[in-house]
Coordinates of C-alpha atoms and ligand atoms in Angstrom, one line a residue:
X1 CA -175.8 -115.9 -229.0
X2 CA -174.6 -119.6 -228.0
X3 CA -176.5 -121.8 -225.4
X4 CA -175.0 -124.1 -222.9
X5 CA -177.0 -125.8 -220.4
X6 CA -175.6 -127.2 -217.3
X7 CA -177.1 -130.4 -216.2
X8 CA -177.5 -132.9 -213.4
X9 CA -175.6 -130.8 -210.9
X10 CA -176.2 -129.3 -207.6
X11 CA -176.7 -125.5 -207.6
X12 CA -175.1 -124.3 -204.1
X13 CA -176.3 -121.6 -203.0
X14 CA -176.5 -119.1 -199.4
X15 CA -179.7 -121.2 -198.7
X16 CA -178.9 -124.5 -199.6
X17 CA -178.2 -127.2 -202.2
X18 CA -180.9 -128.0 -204.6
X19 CA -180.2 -130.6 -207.7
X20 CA -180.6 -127.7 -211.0
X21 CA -180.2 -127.4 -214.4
X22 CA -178.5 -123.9 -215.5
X23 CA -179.3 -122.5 -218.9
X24 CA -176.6 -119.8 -219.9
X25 CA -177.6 -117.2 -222.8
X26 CA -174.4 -115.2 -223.9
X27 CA -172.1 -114.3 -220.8
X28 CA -175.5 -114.9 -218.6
X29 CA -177.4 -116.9 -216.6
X30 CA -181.3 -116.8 -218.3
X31 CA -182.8 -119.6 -216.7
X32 CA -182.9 -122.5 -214.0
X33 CA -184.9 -125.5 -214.7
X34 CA -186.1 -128.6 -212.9
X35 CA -183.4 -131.3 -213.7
X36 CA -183.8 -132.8 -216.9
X37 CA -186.7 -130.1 -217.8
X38 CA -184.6 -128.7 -220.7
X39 CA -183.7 -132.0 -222.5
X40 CA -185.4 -130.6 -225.6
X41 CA -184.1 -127.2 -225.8
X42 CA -182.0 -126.0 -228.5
X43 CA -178.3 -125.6 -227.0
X44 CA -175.2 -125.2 -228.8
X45 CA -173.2 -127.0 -225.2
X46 CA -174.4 -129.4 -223.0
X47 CA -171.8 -130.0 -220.2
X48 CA -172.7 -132.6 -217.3
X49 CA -172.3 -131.5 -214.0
X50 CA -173.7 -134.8 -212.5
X51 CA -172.3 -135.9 -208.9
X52 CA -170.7 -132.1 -209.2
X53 CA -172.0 -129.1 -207.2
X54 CA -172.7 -126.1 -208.9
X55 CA -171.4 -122.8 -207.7
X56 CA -171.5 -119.0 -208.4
X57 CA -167.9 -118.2 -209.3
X58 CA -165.7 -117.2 -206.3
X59 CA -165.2 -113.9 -205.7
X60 CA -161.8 -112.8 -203.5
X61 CA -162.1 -109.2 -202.4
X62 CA -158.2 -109.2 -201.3
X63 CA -155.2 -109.6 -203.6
X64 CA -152.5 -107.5 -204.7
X65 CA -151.2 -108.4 -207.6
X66 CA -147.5 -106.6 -208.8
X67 CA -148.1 -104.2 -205.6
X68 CA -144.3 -102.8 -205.0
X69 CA -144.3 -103.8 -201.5
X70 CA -141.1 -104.1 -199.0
X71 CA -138.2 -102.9 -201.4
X72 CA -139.9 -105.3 -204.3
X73 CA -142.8 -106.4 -206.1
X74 CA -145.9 -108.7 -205.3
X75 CA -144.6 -111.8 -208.1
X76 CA -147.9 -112.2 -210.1
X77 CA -148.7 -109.8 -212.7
X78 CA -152.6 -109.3 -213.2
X79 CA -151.8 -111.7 -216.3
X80 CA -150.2 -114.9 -213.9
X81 CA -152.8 -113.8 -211.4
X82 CA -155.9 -113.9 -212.4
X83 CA -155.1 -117.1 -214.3
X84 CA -154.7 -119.0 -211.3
X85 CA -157.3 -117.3 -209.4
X86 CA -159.7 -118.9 -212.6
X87 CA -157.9 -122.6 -212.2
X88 CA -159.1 -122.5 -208.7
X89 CA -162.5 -121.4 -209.5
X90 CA -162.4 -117.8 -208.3
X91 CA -163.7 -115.7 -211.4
X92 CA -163.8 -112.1 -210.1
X93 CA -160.8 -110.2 -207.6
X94 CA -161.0 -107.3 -206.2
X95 CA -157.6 -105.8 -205.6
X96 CA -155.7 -102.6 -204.4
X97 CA -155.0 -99.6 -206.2
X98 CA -151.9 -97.6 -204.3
X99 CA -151.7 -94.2 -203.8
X100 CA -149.0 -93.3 -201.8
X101 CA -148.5 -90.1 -199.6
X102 CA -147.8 -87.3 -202.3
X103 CA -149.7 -88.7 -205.1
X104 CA -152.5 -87.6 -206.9
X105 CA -155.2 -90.4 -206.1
X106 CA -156.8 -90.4 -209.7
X107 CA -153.5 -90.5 -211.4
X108 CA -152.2 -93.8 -209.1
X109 CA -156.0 -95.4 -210.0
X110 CA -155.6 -95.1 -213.6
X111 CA -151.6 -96.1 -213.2
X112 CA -153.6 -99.6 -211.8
X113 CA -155.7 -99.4 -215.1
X114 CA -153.0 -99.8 -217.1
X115 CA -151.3 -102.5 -215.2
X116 CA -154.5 -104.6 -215.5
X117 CA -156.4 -103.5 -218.3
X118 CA -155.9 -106.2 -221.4
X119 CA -154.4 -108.3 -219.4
X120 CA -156.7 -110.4 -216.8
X121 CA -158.3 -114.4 -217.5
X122 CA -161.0 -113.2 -215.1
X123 CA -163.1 -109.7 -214.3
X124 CA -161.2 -107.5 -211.4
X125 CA -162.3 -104.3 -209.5
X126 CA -160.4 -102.1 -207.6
X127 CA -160.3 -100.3 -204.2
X128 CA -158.2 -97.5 -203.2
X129 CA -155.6 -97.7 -200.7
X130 CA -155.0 -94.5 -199.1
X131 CA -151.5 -93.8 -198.3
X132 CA -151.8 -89.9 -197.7
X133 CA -155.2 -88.8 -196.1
X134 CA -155.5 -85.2 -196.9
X135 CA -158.0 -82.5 -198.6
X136 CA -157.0 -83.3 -202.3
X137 CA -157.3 -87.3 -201.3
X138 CA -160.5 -86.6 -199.4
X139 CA -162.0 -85.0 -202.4
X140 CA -160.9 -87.5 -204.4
X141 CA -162.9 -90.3 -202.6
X142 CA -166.0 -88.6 -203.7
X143 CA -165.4 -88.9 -207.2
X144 CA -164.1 -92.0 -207.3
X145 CA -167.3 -93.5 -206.0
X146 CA -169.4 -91.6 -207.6
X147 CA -168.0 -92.1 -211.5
X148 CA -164.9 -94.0 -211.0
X149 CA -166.6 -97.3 -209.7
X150 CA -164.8 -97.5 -206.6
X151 CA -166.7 -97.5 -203.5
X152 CA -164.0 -99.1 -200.5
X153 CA -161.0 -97.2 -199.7
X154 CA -158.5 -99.0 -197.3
X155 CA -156.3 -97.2 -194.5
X156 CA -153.6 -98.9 -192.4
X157 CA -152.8 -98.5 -188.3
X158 CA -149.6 -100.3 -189.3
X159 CA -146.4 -99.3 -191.5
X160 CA -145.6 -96.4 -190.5
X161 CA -143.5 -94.4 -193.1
X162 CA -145.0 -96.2 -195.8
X163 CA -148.8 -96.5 -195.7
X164 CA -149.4 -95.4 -192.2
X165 CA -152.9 -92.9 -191.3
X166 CA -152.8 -91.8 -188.1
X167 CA -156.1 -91.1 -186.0
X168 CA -157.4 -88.6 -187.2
X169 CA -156.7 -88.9 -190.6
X170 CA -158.6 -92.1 -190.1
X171 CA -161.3 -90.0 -188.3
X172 CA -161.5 -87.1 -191.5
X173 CA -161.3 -90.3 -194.3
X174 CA -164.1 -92.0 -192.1
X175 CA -166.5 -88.7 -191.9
X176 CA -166.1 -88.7 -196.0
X177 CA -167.0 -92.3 -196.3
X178 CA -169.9 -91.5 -193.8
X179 CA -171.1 -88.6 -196.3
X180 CA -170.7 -90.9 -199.8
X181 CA -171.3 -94.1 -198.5
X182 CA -168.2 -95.8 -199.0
X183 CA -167.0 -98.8 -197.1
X184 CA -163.7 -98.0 -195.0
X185 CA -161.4 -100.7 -194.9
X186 CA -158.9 -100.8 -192.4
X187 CA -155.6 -102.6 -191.4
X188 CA -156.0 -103.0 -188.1
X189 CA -152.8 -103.5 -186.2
X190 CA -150.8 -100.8 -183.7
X191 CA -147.8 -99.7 -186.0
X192 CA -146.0 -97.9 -183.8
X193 CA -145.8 -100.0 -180.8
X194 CA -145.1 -102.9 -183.4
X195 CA -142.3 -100.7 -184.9
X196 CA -140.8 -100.2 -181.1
X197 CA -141.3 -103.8 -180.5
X198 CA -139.7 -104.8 -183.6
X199 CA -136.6 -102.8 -182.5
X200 CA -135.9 -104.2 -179.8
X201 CA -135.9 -107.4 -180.9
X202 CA -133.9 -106.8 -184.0
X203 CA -131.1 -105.3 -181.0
X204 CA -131.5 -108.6 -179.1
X205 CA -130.0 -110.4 -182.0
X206 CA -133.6 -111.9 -182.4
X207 CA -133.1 -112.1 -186.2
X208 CA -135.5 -114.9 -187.4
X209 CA -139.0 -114.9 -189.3
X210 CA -140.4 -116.4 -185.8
X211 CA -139.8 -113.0 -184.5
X212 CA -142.0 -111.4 -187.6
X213 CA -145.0 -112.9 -185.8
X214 CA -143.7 -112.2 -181.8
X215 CA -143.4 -108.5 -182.4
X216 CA -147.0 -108.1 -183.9
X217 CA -148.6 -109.8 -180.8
X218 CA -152.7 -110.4 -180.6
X219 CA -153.2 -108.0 -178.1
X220 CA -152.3 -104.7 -181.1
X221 CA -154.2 -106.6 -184.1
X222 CA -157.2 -106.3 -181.0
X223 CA -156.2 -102.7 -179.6
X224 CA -156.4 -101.3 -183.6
X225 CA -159.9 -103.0 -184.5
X226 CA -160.9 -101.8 -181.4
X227 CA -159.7 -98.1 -182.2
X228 CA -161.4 -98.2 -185.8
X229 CA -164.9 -99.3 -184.5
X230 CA -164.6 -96.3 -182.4
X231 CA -163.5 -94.0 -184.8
X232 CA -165.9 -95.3 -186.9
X233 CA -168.8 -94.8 -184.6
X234 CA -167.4 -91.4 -183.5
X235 CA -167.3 -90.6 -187.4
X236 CA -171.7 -91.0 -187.7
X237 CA -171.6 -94.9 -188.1
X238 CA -169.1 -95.0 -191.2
X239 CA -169.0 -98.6 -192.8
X240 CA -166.0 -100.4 -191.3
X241 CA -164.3 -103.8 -193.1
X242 CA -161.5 -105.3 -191.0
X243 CA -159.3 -106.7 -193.3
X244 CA -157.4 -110.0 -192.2
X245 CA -158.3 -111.0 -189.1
X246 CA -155.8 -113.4 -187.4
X247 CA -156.9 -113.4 -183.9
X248 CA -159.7 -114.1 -181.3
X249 CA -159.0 -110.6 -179.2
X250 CA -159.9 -108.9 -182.5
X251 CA -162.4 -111.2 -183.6
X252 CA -164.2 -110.5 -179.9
X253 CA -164.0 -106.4 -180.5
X254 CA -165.7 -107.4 -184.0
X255 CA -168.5 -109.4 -182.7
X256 CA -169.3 -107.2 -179.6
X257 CA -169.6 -103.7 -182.2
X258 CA -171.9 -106.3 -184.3
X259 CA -174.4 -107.3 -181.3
X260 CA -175.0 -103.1 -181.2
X261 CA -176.1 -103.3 -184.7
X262 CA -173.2 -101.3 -186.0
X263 CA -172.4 -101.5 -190.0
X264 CA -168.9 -103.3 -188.6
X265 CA -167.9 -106.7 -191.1
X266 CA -164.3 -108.5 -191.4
X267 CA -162.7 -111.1 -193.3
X268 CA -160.5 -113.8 -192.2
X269 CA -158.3 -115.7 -194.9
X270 CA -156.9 -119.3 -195.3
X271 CA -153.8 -119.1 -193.9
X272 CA -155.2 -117.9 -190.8
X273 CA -157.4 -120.7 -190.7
X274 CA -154.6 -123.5 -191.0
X275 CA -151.1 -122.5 -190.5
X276 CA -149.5 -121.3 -186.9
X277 CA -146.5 -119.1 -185.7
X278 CA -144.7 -122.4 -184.6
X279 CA -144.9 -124.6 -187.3
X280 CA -144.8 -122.5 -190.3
X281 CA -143.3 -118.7 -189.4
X282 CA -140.9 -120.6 -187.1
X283 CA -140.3 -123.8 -189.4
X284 CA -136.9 -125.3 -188.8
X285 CA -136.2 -123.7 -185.4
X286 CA -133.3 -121.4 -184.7
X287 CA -131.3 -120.0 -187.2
X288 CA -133.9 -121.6 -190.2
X289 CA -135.0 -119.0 -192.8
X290 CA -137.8 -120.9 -193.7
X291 CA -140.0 -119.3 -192.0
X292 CA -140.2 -116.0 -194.2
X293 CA -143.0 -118.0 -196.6
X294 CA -145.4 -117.7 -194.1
X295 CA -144.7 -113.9 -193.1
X296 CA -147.4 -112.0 -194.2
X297 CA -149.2 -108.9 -191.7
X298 CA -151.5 -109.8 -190.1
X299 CA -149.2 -112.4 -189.0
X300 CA -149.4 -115.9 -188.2
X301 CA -151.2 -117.1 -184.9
X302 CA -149.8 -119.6 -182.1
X303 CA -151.2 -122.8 -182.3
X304 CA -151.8 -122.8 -178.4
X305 CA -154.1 -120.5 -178.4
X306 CA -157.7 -120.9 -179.8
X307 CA -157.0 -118.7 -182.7
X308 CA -158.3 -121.1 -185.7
X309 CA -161.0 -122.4 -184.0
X310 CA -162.1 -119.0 -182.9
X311 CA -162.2 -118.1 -186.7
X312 CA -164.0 -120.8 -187.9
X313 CA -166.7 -120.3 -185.2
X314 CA -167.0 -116.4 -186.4
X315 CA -167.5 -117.8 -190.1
X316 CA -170.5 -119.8 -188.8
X317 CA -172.1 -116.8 -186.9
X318 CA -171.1 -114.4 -189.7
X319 CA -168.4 -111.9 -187.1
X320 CA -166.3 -112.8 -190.3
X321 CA -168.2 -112.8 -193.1
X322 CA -165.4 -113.2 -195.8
X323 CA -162.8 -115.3 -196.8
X324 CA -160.2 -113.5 -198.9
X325 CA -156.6 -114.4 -199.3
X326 CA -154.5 -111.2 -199.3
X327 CA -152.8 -112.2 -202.0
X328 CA -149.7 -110.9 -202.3
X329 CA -146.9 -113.5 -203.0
X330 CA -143.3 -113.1 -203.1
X331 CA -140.4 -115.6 -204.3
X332 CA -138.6 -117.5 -201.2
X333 CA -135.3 -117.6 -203.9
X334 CA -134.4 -113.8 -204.4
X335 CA -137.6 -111.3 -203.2
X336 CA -137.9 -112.8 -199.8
X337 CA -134.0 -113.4 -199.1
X338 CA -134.2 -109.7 -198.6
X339 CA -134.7 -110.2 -194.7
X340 CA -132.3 -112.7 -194.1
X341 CA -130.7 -111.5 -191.1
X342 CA -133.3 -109.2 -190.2
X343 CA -137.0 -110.7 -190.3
X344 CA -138.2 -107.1 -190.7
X345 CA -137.0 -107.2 -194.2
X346 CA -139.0 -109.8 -195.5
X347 CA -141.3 -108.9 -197.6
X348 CA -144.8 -109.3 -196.6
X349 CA -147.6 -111.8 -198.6
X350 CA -148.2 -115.1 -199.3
X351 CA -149.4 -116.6 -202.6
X352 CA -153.2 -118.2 -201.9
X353 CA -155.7 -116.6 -205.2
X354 CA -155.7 -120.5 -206.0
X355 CA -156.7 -122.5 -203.3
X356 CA -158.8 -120.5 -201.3
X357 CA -162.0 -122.3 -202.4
X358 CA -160.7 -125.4 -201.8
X359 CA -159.1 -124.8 -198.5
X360 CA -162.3 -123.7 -197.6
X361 CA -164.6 -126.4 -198.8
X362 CA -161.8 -128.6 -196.6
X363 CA -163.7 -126.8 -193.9
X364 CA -166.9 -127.9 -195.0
X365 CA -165.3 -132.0 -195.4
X366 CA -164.2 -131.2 -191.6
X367 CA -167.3 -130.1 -190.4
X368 CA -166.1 -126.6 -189.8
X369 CA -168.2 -124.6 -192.0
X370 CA -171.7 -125.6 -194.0
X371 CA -171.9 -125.9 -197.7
X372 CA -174.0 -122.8 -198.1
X373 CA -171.5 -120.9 -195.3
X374 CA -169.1 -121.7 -197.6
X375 CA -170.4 -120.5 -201.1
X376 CA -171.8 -117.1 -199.1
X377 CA -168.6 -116.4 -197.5
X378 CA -166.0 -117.0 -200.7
X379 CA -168.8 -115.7 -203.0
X380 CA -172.2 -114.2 -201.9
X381 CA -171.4 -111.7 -199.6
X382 CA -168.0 -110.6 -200.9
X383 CA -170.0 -109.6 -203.6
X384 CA -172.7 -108.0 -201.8
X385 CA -170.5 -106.4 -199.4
X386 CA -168.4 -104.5 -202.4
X387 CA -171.5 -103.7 -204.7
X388 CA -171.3 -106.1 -207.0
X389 CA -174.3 -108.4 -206.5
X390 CA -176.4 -110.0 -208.1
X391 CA -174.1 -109.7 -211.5
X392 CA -171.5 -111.6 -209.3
X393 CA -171.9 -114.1 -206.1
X394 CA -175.2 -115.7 -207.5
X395 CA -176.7 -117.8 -210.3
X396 CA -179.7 -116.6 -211.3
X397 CA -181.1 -115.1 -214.5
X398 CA -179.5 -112.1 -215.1
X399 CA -176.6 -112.5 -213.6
X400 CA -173.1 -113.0 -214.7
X401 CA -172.6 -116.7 -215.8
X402 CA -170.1 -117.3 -213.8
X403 CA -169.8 -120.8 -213.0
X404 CA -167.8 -123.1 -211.0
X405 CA -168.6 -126.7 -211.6
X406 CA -167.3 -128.7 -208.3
X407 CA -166.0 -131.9 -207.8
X408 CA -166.6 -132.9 -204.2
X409 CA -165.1 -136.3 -204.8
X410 CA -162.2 -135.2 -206.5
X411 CA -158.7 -134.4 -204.8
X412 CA -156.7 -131.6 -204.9
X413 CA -153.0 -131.6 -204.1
X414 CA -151.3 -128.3 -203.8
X415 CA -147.6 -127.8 -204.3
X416 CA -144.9 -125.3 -206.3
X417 CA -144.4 -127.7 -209.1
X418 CA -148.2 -127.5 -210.0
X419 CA -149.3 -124.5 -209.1
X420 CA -150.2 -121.7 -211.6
X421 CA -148.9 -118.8 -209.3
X422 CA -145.5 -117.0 -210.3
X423 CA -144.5 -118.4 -207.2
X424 CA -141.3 -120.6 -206.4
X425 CA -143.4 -122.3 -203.5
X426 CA -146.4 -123.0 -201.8
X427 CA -147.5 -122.3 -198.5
X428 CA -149.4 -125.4 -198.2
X429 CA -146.7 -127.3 -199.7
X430 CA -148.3 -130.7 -200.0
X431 CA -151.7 -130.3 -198.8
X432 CA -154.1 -132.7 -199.6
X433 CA -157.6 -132.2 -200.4
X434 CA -160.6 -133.0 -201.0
X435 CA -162.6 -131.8 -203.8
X436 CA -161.4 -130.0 -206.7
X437 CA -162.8 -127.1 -209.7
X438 CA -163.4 -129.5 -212.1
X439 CA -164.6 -126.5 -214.9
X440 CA -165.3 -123.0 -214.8
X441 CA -167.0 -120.6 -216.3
X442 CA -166.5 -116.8 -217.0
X443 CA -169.6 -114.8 -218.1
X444 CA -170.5 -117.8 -220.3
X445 CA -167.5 -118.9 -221.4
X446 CA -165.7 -122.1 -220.2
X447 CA -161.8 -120.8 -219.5
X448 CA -160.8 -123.8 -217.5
X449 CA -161.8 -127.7 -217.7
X450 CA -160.3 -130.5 -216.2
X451 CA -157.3 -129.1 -215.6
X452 CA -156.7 -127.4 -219.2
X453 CA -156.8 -123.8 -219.2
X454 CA -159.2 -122.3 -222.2
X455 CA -159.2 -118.5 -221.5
X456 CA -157.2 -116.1 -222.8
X457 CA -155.3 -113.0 -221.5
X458 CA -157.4 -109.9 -221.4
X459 CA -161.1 -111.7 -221.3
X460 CA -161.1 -110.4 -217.9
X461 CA -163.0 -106.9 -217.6
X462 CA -163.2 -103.8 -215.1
X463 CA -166.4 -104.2 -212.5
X464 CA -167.3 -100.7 -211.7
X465 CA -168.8 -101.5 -208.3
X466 CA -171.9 -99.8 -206.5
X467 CA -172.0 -98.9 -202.6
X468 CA -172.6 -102.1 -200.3
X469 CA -175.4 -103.9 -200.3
X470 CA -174.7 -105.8 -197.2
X471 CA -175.3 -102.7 -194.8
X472 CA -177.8 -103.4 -191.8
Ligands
LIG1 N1 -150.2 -107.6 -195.5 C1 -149.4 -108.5 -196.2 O1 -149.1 -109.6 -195.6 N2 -149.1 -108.2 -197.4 C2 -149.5 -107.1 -198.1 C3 -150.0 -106.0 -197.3 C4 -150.5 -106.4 -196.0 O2 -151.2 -105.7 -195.3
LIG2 ZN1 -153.3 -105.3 -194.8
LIG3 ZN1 -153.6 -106.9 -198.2

């Protein structure tokens, strides 16, 4: 079995930032060593992380790669996907299986199988989306966390006709969760009043992607995660995830269900941090269409309001305990020309597997977030929180080695021309930052250095995942 050690770095970990060697056995972690302990070891590699922090591999609990989505399909294949997800040193996804209202749940699961299997740079797991909560789908949720390796099932408030559970379907999917110990994930925004709203403004003549954002005001994202901590209490304390969270009305329903002790977590994601309703959604002003890259549900939050810094604050206190990146990225040249004229047309995403971990260590370089915040938050807990821990989110012997070696001197610039996304642009278009994944590893082996990508297609395995271990 080879040997690489990892020296002169700094291991960064949930509680803190301690100078490390790593030896790596295989595709795992066996040891940590007091710097330069392991000079006379026998090693096969030696790579030198000095001046470099050293990072469990990121983990992003949210993507959606090829999802058929809003008349098309989410652009990356597992294969484009996960490849970029490695470049920007996020080694394990989690994304959505689909089962849509009608469908056999084990049959859409295994349908996800064969889009991913052989074909991912990095490991992937899978929750279920449910788009038809009834008693075959119900039954189903029991077996697919007890042999299937699935243990989070998402729901959605929103879209109706398409993924749409109403109350009490969210109520009888809740009680099952209760019973097997799955995590409910939920979509929290009002559908129906959106779909009214969105009407209405569509029979105005108020056409543009601005109006994507102005018919899915804060106060619905807030009524929904408001409804689903109910339900979920009313359901005998059922593990709720809010997926998404964009503003501070729902981010204050989220933290008041937390100071009562209830099993209620969320995730925010980068866009939310960084980009607004005016400048992005409604780039160019009237009549501009370059707002549908930044239309994605939840959607994008005014810059006026505390929104961003509201979210940072909730990823210090842990009310948002995750950054993800709801992946789901569509081309600006044909899939998202499909709501010109009409911004409910647009298809919904943005492209973000990978740069999440550097647009959140840019919180870290502007004092919004800490070092460790930011390795438990992109890493840790997401792994924790979906039962995968300690083979993922950690370094420590016996767990996965996967590595991300961290330049916090380097400089990342993101743009289209760059990228490794099957995406014709970026939604931080220019963005300069600082720090960059200088090489990572995946269980042991090194699939991207410097730039140069070393993996291969279909390195990436399944995760079967266990039940949360992030409960309280
Ligand atoms: N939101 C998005 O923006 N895209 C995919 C699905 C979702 O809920
Ligand atoms: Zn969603
Ligand atoms: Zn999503």
């Amino acid at each position: 079995m080879s040997r690489t050690l990892i020296t002169g770095g700094t291991l960064v970990s949930t509680t803190g930032a301690v100078a490390t060697d790593v030896l790596v056995e295989g595709e795992s972690v066996v040891a940590l060593l007091a710097p330069g302990t392991g000079a006379e070891l026998a090693v096969d590699e030696r790579i030198d992380a000095t001046g470099c922090y050293v990072l469990p591999g990121g983990v992003d609990v949210h993507t959606h790669m090829q999802m058929p989505f809003g008349g098309t399909e989410a652009s990356d294949t597992f294969e484009t996907g996960t490849r970029a997800a490695a470049f920007g040193g996020t080694t394990t996804i989690v994304d959505f299986a689909v089962q849509r209202t009608g469908e056999v749940v084990e049959a859409s699961l295994e349908a996800w199988h064969e889009k991913a299997a052989g074909n991912c740079a990095v490991d992937y797991g899978f929750h279920m989306i449910l788009g038809g909560v009834d008693e075959d789908s119900l039954k189903a949720m029991d077996s697919l966390v007890a042999h299937e390796g699935i243990s989070s099932f998402k729901l959605f408030m929103a879209y109706p006709g398409v993924f749409y559970s109403d109350d009490g379907q969210i109520l009888r999917a809740m009680q099952r969760a209760t019973d097997n110990g799955a995590m409910i994930m939920m979509h929290a925004e009002n559908g129906t009043a959106i779909d009214v709203l969105v009407q209405q403004a569509l029979a105005r003549g108020d056409t543009d992607p601005v109006f994507h954002g102005l018919t899915r005001p804060a106060a619905l994202e807030a009524e929904a995660t408001n409804r689903a901590i109910a339900l979920a209490e009313v359901a005998g304390g059922t593990p709720l995830y809010v997926v998404h969270v964009s503003a501070s009305q729902a981010l204050e329903r989220i933290a008041t269900a937390r100071t009562t002790g209830a099993n209620v977590f969320a995730e925010t994601c980068p866009q939310y941090l960084y980009l607004t309703l005016e400048d992005h959604l409604g780039a160019g002003g009237p009549g501009s269409f370059e707002g549908a890259k930044y239309a994605c549900s939840t959607p994008l939050r005014s810059k006026h309001e505390p929104h961003a810094k509201d979210l940072w604050r909730g990823l210090r206190t842990d009310d948002l305990a995750v950054v993800s990146t709801d992946h789901c990225p569509f081309c600006f040249n044909d899939q998202k020309q499909l709501g010109r004229g009409d911004f409910s047309r647009i298809p919904n995403g943005l492209g973000l597997v990978e740069h999440r971990m550097d647009l959140v260590h840019q919180g870290v370089v502007d004092g919004n977030l800490s070092l460790q915040r930011w390795v438990e938050t992109c890493s840790t807990t997401p792994a924790r929180l979906f039962g995968m821990y300690p083979r993922k989110g950690t370094i420590a012997p016996g767990s996965d080695a996967d590595v991300v070696i961290y330049d916090p001197a380097g400089t990342t610039t993101i743009s289209a021309q760059t990228h490794h996304m099957n995406l014709d642009h970026s939604a931080f278009e220019g963005a300069r930052l600082t720090g960059s994944v200088r090489t990572v590893l995946s269980r042991g082996r090194t699939i991207v250095d410097r730039g140069q990508y070393l993996g291969s297609t279909g390195h990436g395995r399944f995760v079967p995942r266990g039940l949360s271990q992030y409960l309280r």
